[in-house]
Coordinates of C-alpha atoms in Angstrom, one line a residue:
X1 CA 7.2 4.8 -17.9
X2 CA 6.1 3.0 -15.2
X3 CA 3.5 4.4 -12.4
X4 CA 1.9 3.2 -9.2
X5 CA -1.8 4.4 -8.7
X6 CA -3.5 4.2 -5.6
X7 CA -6.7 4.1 -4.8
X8 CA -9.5 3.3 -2.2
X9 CA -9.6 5.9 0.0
X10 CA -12.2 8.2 1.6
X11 CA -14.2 9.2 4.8
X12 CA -15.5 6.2 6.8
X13 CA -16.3 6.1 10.9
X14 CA -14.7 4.3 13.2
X15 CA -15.2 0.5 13.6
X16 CA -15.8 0.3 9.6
X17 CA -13.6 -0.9 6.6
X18 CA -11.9 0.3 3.6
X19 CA -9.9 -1.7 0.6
X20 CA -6.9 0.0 -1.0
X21 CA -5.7 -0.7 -4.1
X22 CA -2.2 -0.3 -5.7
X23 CA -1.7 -0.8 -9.5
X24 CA 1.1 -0.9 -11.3
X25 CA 0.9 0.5 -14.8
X26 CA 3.3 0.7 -18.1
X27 CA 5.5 -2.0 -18.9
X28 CA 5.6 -4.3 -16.5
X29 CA 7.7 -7.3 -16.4
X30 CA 7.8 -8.0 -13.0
X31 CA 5.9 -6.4 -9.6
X32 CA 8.5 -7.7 -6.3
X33 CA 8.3 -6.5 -3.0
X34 CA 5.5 -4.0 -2.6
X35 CA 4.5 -1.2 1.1
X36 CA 1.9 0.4 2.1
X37 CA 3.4 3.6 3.9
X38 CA 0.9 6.0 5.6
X39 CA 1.8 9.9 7.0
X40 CA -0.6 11.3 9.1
X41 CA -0.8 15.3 9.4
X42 CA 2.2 16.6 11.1
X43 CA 3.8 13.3 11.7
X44 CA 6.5 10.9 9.7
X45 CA 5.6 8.6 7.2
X46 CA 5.3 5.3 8.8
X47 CA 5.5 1.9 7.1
X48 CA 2.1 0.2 7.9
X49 CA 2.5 -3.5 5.7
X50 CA 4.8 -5.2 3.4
X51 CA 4.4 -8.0 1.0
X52 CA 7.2 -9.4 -0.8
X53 CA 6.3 -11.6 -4.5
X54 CA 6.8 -14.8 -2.4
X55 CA 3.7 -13.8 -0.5
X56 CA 5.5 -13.2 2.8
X57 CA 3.4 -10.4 4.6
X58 CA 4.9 -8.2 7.5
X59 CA 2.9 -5.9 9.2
X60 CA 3.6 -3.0 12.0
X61 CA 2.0 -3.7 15.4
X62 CA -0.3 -0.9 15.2
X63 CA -2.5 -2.7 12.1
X64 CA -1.6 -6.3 13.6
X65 CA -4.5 -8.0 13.1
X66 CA -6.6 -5.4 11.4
X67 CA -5.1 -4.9 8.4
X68 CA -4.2 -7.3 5.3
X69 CA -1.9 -6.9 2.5
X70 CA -2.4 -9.3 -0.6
X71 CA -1.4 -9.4 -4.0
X72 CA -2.6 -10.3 -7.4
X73 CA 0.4 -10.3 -9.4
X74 CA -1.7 -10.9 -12.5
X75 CA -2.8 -7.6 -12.3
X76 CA 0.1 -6.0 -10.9
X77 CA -1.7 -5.1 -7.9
X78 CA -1.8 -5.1 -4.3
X79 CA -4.3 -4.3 -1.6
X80 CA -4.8 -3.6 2.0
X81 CA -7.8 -4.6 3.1
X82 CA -8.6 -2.4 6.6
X83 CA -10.9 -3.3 9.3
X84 CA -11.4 -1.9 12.9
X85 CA -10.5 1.1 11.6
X86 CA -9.7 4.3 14.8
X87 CA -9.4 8.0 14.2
X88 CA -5.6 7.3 14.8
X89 CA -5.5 4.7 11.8
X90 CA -6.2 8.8 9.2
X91 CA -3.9 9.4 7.0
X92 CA -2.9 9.6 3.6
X93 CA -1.3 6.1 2.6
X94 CA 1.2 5.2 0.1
X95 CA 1.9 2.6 -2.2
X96 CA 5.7 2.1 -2.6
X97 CA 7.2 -1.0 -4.9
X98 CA 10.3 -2.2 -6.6
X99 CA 9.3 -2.7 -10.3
X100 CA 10.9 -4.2 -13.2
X101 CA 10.4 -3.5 -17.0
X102 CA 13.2 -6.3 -17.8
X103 CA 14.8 -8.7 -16.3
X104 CA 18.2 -6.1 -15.8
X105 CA 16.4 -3.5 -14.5
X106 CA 14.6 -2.1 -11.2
X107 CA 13.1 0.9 -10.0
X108 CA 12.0 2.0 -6.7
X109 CA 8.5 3.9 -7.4
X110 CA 5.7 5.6 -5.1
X111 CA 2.1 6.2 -5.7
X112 CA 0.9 9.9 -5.4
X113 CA -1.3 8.8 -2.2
X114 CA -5.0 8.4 -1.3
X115 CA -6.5 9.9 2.1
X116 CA -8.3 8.0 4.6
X117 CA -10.2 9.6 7.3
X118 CA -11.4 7.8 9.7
X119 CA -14.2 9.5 12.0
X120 CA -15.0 9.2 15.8

């Protein structure tokens, strides 16, 4: 079985930075495009950065510039680096990636989420 974990998250104020991690664990043949989602209390879940295994990186406008998505695909990771952070950036953010265990197979899996508050 294969599972993202997610972590990183916690209470920091505003102007300050956080790193988020996403690991892939089980059998792992191959990691390939990989989001950070985030839902914020009462609203939708929102995709906040995308990185595919090519390294391309997209980004919504609201973390342009702030944020950065990277990847270690030795470790079946990725992160989001945060900076700047605002009271509007809280939420609880999710790691969502298309994973293989063989070359025939894919699955679209989620993380179970970390919280990040960000203070004023």
């Amino acid at each position: 079985q294969v599972q993202l974990v997610e972590s990183g998250g916690g209470l920091v104020q505003a102007g300050g930075s956080l790193r988020l991690s996403c690991a892939a664990s089980g059998s792992i043949f191959s990691m390939n495009a990989v989001a950070w989602y985030r839902q914020a209390p009462g609203k939708l879940r929102e995709l906040v950065a995308t990185i595919v295994s090519a390294g391309v990186t997209i980004y919504a406008d609201a973390v342009k510039g702030r944020f950065t998505i990277s990847r270690d695909n030795a470790k079946n990771t990725v992160y989001l680096q945060m900076n700047s952070l605002k009271s509007e950036d809280t939420a609880v953010y999710f790691c969502n990636a298309g994973l293989s265990r063989s070359p025939y197979d894919f699955d679209e899996v989620w993380g179970q989420g970390t919280l990040v508050t960000v203070s004023s």
